[in-house]
Short mmCIF file of C-alpha atoms in Angstrom, two decimals:
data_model
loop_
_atom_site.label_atom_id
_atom_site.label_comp_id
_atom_site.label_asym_id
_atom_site.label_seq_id
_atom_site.Cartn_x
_atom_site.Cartn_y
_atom_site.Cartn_z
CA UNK A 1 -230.51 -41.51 31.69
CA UNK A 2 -227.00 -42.10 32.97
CA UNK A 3 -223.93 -39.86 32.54
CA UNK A 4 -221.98 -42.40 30.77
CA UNK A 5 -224.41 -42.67 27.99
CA UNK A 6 -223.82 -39.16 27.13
CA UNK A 7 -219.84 -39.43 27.38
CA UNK A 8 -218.17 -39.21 24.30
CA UNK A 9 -214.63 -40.60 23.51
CA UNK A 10 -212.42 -38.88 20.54
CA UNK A 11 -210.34 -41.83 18.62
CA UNK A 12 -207.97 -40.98 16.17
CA UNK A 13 -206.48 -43.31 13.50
CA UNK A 14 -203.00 -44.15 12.38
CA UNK A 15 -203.73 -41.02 9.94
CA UNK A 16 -204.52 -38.73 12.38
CA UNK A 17 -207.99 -38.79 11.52
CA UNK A 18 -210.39 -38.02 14.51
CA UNK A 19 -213.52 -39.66 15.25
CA UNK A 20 -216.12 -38.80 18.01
CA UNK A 21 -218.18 -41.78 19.50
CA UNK A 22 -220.02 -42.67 22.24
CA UNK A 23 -218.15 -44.36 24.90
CA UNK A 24 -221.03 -46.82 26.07
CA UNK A 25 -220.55 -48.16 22.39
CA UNK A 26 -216.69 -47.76 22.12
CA UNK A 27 -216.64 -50.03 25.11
CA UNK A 28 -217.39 -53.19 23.23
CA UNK A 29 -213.65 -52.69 22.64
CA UNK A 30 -211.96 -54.12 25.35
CA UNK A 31 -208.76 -52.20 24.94
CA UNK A 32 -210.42 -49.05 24.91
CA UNK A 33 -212.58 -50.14 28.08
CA UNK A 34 -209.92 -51.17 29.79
CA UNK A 35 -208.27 -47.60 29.26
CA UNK A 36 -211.65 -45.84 30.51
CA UNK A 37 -212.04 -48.24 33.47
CA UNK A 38 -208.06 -47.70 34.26
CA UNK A 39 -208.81 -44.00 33.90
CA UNK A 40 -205.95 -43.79 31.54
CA UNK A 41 -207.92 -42.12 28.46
CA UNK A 42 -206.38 -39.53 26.96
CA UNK A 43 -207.80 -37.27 24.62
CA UNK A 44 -208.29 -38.11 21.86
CA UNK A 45 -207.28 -41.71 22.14
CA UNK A 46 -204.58 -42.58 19.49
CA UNK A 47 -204.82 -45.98 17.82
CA UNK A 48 -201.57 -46.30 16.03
CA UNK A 49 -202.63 -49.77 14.12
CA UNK A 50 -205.94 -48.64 12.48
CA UNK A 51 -206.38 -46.36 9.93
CA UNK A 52 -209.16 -44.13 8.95
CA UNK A 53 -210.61 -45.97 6.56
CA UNK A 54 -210.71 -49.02 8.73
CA UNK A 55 -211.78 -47.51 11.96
CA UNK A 56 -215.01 -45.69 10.27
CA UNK A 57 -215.91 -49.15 9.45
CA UNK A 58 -215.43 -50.73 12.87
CA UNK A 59 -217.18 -47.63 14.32
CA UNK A 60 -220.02 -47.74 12.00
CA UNK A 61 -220.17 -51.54 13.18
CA UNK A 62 -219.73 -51.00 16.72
CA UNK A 63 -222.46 -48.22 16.89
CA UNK A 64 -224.95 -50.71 15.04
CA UNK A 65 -224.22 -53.29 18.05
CA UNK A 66 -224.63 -50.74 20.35
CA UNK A 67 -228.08 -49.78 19.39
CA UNK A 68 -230.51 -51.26 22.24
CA UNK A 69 -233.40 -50.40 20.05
CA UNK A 70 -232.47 -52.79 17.33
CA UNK A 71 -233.23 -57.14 17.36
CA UNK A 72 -230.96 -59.29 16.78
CA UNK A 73 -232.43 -60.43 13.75
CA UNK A 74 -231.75 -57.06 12.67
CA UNK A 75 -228.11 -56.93 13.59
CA UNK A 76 -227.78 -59.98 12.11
CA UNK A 77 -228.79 -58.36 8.60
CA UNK A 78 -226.67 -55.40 8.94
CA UNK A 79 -224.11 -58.26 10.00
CA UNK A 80 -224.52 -59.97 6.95
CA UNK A 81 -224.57 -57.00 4.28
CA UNK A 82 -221.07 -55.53 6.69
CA UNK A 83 -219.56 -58.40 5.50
CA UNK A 84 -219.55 -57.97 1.71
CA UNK A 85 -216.59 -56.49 1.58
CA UNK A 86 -213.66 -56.80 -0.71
CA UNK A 87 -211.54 -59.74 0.90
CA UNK A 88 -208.74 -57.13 2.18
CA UNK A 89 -210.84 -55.15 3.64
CA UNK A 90 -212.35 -58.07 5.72
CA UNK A 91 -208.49 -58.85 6.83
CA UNK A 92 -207.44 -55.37 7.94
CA UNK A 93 -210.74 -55.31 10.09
CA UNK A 94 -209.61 -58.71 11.43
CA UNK A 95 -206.40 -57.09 12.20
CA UNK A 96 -207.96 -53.85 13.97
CA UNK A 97 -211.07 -55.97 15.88
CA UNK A 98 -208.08 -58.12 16.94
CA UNK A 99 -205.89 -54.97 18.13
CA UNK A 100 -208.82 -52.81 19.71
CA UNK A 101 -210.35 -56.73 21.31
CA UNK A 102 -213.50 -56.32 19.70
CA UNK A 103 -214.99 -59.94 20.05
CA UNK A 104 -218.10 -59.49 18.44
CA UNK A 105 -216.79 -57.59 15.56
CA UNK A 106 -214.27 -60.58 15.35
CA UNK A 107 -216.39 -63.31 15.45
CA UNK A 108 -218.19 -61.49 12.65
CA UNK A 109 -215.73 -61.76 10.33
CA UNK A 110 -214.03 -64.76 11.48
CA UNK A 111 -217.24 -66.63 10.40
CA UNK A 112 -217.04 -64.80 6.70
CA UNK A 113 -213.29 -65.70 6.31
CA UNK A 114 -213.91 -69.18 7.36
CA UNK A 115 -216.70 -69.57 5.03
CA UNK A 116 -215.20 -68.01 1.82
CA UNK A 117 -211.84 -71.00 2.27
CA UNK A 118 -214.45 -73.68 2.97
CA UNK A 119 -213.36 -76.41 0.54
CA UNK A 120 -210.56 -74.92 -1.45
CA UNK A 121 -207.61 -76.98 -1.87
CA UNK A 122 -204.34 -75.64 -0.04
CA UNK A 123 -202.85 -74.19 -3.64
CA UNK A 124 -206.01 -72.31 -3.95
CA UNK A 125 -205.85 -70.52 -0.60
CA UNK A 126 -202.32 -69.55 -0.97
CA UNK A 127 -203.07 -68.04 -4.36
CA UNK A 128 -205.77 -66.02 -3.22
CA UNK A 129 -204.93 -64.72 -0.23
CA UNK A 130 -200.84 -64.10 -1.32
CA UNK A 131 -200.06 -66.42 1.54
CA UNK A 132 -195.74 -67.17 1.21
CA UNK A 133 -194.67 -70.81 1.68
CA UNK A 134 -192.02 -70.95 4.17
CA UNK A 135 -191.92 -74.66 4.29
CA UNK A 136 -188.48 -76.72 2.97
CA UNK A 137 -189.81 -79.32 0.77
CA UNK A 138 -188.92 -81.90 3.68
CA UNK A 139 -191.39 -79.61 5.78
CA UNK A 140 -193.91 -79.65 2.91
CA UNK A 141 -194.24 -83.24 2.75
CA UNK A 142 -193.66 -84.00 6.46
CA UNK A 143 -196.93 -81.49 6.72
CA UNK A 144 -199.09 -83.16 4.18
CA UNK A 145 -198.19 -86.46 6.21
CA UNK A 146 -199.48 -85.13 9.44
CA UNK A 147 -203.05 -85.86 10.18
CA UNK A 148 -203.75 -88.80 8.15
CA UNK A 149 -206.98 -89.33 10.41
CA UNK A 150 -208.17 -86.16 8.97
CA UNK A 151 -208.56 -87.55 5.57
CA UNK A 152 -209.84 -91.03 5.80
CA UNK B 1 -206.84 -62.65 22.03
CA UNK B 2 -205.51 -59.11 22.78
CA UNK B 3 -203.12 -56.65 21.25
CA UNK B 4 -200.71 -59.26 20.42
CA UNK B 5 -199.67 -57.82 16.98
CA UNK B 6 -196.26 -60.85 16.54
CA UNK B 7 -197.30 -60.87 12.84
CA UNK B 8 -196.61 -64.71 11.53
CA UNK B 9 -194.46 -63.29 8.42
CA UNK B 10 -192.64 -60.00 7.73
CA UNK B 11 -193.72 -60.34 3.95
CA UNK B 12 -196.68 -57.67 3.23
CA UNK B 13 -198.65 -58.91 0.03
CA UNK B 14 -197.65 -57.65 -3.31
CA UNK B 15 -200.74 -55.49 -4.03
CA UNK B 16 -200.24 -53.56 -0.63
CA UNK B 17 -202.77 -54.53 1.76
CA UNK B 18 -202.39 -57.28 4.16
CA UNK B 19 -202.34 -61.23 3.21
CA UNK B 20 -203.65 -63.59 5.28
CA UNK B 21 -199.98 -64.71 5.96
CA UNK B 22 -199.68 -61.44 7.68
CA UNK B 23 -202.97 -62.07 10.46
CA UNK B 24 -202.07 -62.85 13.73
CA UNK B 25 -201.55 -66.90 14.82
CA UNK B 26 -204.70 -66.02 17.50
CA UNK B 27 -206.77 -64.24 14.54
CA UNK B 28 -206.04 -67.73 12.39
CA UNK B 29 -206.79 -69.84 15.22
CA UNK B 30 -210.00 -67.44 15.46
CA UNK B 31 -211.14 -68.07 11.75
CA UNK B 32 -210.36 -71.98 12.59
CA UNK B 33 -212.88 -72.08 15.31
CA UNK B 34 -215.46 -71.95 12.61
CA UNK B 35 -213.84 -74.41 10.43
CA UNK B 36 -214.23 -78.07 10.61
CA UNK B 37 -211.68 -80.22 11.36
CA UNK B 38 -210.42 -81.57 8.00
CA UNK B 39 -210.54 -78.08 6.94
CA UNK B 40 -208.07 -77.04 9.70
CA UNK B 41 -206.31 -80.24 9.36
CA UNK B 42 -205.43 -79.05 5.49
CA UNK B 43 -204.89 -75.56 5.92
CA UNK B 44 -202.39 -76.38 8.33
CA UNK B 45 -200.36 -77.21 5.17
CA UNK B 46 -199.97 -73.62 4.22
CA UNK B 47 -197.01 -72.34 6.06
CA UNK B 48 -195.51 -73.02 9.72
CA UNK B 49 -197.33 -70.19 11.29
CA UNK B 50 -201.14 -71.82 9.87
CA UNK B 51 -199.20 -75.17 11.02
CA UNK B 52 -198.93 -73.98 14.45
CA UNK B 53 -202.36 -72.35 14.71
CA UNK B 54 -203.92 -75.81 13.57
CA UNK B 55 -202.36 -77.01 16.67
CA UNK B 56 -203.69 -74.79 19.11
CA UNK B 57 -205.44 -76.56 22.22
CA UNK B 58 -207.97 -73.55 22.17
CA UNK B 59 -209.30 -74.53 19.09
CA UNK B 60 -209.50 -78.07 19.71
CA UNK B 61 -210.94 -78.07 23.12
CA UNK B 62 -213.85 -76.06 21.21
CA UNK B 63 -214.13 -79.12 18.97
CA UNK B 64 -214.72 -81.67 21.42
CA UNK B 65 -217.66 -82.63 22.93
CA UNK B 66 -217.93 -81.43 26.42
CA UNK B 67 -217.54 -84.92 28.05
CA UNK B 68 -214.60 -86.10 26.07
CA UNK B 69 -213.03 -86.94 29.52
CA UNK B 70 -215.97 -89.95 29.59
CA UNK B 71 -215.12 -90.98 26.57
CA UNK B 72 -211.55 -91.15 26.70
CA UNK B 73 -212.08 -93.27 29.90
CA UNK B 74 -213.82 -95.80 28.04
CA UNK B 75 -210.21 -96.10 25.83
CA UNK B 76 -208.93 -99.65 27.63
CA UNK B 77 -204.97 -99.20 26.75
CA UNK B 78 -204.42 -95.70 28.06
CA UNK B 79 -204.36 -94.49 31.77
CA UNK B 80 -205.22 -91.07 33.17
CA UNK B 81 -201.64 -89.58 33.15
CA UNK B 82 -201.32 -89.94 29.29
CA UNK B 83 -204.14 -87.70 29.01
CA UNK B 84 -203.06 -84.55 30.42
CA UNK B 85 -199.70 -85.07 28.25
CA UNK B 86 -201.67 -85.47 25.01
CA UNK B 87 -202.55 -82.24 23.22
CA UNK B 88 -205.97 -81.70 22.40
CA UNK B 89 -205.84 -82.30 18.86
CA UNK B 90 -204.30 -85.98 19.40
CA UNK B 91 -207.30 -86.34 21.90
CA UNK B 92 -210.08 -85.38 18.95
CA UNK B 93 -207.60 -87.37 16.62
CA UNK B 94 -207.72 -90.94 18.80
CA UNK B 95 -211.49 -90.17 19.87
CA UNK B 96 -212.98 -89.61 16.07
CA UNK B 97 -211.73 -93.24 14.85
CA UNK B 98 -214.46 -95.70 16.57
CA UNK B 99 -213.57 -96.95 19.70
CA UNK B 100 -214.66 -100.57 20.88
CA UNK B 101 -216.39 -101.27 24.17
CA UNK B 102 -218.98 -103.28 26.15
CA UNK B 103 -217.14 -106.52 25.13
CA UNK B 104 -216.61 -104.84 21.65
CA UNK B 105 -220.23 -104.83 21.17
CA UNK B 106 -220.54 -101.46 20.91
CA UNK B 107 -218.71 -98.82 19.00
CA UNK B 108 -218.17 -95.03 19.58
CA UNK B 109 -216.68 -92.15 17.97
CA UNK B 110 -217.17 -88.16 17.39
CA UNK B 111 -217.85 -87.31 14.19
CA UNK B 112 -214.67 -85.71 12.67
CA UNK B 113 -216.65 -82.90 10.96
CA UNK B 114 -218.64 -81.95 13.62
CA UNK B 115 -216.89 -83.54 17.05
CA UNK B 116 -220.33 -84.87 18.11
CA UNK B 117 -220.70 -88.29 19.78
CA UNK B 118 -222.01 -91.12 17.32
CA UNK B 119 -222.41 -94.71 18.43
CA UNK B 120 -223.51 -98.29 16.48
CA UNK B 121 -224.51 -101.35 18.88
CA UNK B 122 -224.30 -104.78 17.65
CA UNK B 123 -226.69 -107.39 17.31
CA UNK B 124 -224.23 -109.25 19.67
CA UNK B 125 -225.75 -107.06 22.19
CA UNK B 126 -229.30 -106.88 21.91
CA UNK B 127 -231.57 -109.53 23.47
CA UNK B 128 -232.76 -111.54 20.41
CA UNK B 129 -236.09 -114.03 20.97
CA UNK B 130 -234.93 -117.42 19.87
CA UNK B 131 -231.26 -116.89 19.43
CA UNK B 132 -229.78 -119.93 20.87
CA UNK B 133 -232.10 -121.87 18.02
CA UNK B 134 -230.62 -122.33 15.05
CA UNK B 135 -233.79 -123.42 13.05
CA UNK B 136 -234.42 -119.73 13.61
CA UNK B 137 -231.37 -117.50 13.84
CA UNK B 138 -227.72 -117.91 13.33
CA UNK B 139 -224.54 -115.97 13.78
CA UNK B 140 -223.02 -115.24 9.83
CA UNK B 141 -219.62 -113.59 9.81
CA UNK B 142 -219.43 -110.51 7.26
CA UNK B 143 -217.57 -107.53 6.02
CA UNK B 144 -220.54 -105.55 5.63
CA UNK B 145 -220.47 -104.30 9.28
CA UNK B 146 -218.34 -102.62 11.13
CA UNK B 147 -218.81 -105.12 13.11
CA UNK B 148 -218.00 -109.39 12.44
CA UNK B 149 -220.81 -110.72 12.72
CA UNK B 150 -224.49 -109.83 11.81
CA UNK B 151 -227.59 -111.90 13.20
CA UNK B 152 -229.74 -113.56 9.67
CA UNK B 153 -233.35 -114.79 10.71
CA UNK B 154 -234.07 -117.85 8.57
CA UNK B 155 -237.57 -117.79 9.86
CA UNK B 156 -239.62 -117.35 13.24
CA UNK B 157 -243.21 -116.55 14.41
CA UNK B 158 -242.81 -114.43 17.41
CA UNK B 159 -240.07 -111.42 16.06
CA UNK B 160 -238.65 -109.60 18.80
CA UNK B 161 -235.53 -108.05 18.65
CA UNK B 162 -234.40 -105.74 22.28
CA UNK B 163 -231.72 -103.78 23.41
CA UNK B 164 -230.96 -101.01 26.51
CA UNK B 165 -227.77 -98.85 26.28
CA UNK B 166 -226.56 -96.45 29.28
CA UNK B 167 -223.78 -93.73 28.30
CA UNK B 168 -222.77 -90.35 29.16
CA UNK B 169 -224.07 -88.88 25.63
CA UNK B 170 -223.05 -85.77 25.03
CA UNK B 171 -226.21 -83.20 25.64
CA UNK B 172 -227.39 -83.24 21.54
CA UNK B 173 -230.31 -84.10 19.93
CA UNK B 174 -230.06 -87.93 18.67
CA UNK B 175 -231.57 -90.10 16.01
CA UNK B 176 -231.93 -94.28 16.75
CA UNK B 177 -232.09 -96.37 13.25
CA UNK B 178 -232.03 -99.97 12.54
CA UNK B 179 -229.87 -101.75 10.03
CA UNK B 180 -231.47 -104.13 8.40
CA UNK B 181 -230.98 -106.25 5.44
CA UNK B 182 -233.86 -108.25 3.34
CA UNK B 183 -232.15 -111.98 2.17
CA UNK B 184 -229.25 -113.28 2.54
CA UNK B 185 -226.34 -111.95 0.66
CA UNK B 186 -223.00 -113.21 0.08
CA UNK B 187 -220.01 -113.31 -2.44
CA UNK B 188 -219.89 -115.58 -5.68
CA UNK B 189 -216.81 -115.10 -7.90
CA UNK B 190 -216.20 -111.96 -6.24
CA UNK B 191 -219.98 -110.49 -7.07
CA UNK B 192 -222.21 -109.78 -4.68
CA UNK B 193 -225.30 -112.32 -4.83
CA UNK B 194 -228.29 -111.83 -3.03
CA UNK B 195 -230.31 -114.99 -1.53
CA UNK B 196 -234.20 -114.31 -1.10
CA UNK B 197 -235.42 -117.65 -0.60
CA UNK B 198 -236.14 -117.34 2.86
CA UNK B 199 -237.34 -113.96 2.54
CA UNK B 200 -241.03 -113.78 3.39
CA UNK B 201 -244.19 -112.36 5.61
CA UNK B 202 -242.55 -108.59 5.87
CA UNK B 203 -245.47 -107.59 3.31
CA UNK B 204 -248.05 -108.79 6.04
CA UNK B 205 -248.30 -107.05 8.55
CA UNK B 206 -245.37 -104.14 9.82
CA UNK B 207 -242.83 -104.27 12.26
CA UNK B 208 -243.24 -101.75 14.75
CA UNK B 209 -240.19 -99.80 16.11
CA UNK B 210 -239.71 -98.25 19.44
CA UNK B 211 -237.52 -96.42 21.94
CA UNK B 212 -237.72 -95.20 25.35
CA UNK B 213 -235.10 -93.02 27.80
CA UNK B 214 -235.20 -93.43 31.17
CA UNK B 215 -236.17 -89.63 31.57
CA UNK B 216 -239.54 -90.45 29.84
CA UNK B 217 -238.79 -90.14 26.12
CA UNK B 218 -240.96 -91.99 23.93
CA UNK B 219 -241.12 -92.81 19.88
CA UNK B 220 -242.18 -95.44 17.53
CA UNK B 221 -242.96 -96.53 14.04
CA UNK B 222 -244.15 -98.65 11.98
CA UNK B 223 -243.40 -100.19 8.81
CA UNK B 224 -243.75 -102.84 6.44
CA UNK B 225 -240.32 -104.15 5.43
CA UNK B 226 -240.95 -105.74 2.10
CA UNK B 227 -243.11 -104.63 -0.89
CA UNK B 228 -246.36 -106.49 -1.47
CA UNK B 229 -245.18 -106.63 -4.82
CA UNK B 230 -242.29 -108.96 -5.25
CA UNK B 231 -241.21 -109.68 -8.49
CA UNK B 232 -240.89 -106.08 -9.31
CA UNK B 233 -241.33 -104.25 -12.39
CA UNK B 234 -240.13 -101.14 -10.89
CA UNK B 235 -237.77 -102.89 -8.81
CA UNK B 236 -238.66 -103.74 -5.27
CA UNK B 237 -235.95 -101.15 -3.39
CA UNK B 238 -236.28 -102.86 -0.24
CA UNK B 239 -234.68 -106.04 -0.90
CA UNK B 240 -231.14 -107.13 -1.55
CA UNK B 241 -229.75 -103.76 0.32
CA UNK B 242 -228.73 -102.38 3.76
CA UNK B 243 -231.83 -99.74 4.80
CA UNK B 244 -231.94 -97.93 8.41
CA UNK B 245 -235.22 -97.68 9.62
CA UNK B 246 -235.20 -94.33 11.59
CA UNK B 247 -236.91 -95.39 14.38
CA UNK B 248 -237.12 -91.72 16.23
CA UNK B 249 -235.41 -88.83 18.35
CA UNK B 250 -234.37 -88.59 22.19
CA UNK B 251 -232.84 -85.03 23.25
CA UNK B 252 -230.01 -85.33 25.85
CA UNK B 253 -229.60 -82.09 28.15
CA UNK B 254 -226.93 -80.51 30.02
CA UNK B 255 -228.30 -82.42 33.58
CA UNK B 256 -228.24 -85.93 32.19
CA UNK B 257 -225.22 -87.30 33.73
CA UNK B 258 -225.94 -90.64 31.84
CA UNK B 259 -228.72 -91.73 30.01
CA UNK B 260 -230.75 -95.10 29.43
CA UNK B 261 -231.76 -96.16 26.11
CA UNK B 262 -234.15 -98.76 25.15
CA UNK B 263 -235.49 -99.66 21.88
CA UNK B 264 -237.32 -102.25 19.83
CA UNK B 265 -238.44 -104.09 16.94
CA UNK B 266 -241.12 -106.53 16.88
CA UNK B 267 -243.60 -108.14 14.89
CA UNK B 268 -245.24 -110.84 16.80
CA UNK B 269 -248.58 -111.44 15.15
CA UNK B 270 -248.40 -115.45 15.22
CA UNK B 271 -250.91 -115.93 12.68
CA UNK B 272 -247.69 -115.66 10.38
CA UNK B 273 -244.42 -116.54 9.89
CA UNK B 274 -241.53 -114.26 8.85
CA UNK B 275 -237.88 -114.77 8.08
CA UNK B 276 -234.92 -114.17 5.44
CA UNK B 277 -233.88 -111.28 7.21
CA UNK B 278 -230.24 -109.82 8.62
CA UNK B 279 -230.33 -107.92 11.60
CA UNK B 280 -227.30 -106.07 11.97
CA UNK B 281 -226.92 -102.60 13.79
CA UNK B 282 -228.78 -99.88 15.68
CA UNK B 283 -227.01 -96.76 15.30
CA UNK B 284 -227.45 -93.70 17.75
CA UNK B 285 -226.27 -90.71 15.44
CA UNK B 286 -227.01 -86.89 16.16
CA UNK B 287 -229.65 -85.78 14.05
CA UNK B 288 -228.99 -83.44 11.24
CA UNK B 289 -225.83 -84.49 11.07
#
């Protein structure tokens, strides 16, 4: 058994919550690896865009991932119950896999997102997801112009 | 990716937590690599910053087909400098309408859901037995295909209808069908009237199917086009419509620069006579598509 499988990292949230985790899993982040492999890790690492809430969740995810004993079959079921989630949860984890370059954790919930606006019309998607319209209404219809090959 | 954090609007959502407005143009562009096309295509309607992510070349270059260079080659009015100044959404754009070639025999385009490589090749270029007589077979122009004319058997003994394609298809799984009409069918008053009196000796024996790859791919089938039972109480379904005969599956891999298709359909058996049929299409489409 390796030292580095018995190194732990300290990350603390926006709310200066701490968490203690192991760094061969908090390496699937590829902004905190790149701090480790830059020897620039401080302790405990502060990650001013995630909060504590949040980062339990992507921890909780990340150690899943991490787990060597587990299939992927298996992952993919923890994958798939992670995901039910109320829909702002799912974009503030976007947000923090995106900050802390988490691809797996982002393709993860990339897939959900894109599967819950399958097939909703344009008003429907704004509505739900609070999305503001910055178009002019030359903009508008100049965009639902664009594309026509789209729609045939 | 990354810890860009340029947020696309400065609005948070009225009930605190972030809206999707608020996500990153690479997070959107992320979430649009699992969409399909038309779905990007009409999200991009939301607001400027979805707008821009629909036109990101990352997400389109994941769409295409890793040969779309081949194909776009095959595209007769444009030359290799336009390319690299087209964006790669305008390339999936021009490359999922169908695209003439091989005389305009052929026809190919990606699929605009999926961005896989779909093709249809016209009777026009299959080796028919007994073309050139026109007691047996003759030309009819038509709407019904994509493309002007299809190929109607009036009737023949020896059946044999061949064709070979070679193309740098896209490493997929694909399925070959036949399009094939029973009876002639044309336009009366603006209805659609179908013509049957030439339609015989499908119920006798089948027509076998076949295709071949030059890598050693082999399938076939058989089947009888017409019902035995003609005047139909139930309805004989295989008469006065278009059907494609799904004659089987090749697999192209990642090493098959170009591959060689051949395929058939026959019925030969002399002790009968056959006819009243159109012949218009086979179409290479990726299975479960």
């Amino acid at each position: 058994m390796s030292s580095s499988e018995e190194r732990k990292l300290i990350l603390k949230s926006s709310d200066n919550e701490e968490f203690v985790v192991k760094e061969s899993s908090a390496v699937q982040c590829l902004t905190i690896k790149n701090l480790v492999e830059d020897r620039c890790v401080s302790d405990p690492i502060p990650l001013a865009n995630v909060d504590s809430k949040i980062l339990a969740l992507v921890i909780e995810f990340m150690e899943k991932h991490a787990e060597t004993t587990l299939s992927n079959s298996e992952k993919k079921e923890f994958d798939v119950e992670f995901v039910k989630k109320p829909f702002d949860d799912l974009l503030e984890l976007i947000l923090a896999a995106n900050y802390l370059d988490f691809r797996e954790l982002m393709d993860v919930l990339c897939n959900t997102c894109a599967k819950q606006m399958e097939n909703w019309s344009v008003e429907e998607v704004r509505e739900k997801f609070n999305i503001q319209n910055d178009y002019t209404v030359e903009e508008e219809k100049a965009a639902r112009a664009e594309n026509p090959w789209a729609f045939e | 990716m990354g810890a860009s954090l340029s947020l696309l609007t400065e609005n948070g959502s009225s009930n605190g937590g972030p809206s999707l407005g608020d996500i990153p143009e690479s997070c959107v562009a992320c979430v649009f690599l699992y969409l399909t096309p038309p779905e990007i295509c009409n999200l991009a309607r939301l607001n400027r910053a979805f707008r821009g992510a629909a036109s990101s070349d990352a997400v389109w270059e994941a769409k295409l087909p890793s040969n779309y260079h081949h194909l776009l080659g095959l595209l007769p009015q444009t030359d290799g400098d336009i390319h690299h100044k087209l964006s790669k959404k305008a390339i999936f754009a021009i490359l999922s309408r169908p695209h003439p070639f091989d005389d305009g025999n052929k026809e190919v385009w990606l699929d605009k859901f999926s961005g896989r490589v779909c093709m249809s090749i016209s009777a026009k270029a299959m080796t028919i037995t007994g073309i050139e007589d026109r007691r047996y077979w003759n030309w009819v122009p038509t709407e019904e295909s994509r493309f002007p004319v299809i190929a109607y058997l009036q009737q023949i003994w020896w059946f044999e209808v061949a064709g070979v394609v070679k193309f740098p298809f896209n490493p997929d799984i694909y399925t070959l069908s036949v399009r094939v009409h029973l009876g002639k069918f044309s336009k009366r008053l603006g209805r659609r009237v179908c013509n049957f009196e030439h339609t015989h000796g499908w119920d006798v024996k089948p027509v076998r199917f076949e295709l071949s790859t030059s890598d050693g791919q082999q399938a076939s089938t058989e089947c009888f086009l017409d019902d035995t039972e003609q005047d139909g109480t139930n309805g004989n379904h295989k008469r006065g419509c278009w059907i494609d005969y799904k004659v089987g599956e090749f697999i192209v891999s990642e090493l098959d620069p170009e591959t060689e298709v051949r395929f058939s359909m026959k019925q030969i058996d002399c002790t009968h006579s056959k006819g009243g049929l159109c012949v218009d299409s086979v179409s290479i489409i990726p299975s479960n598509l």
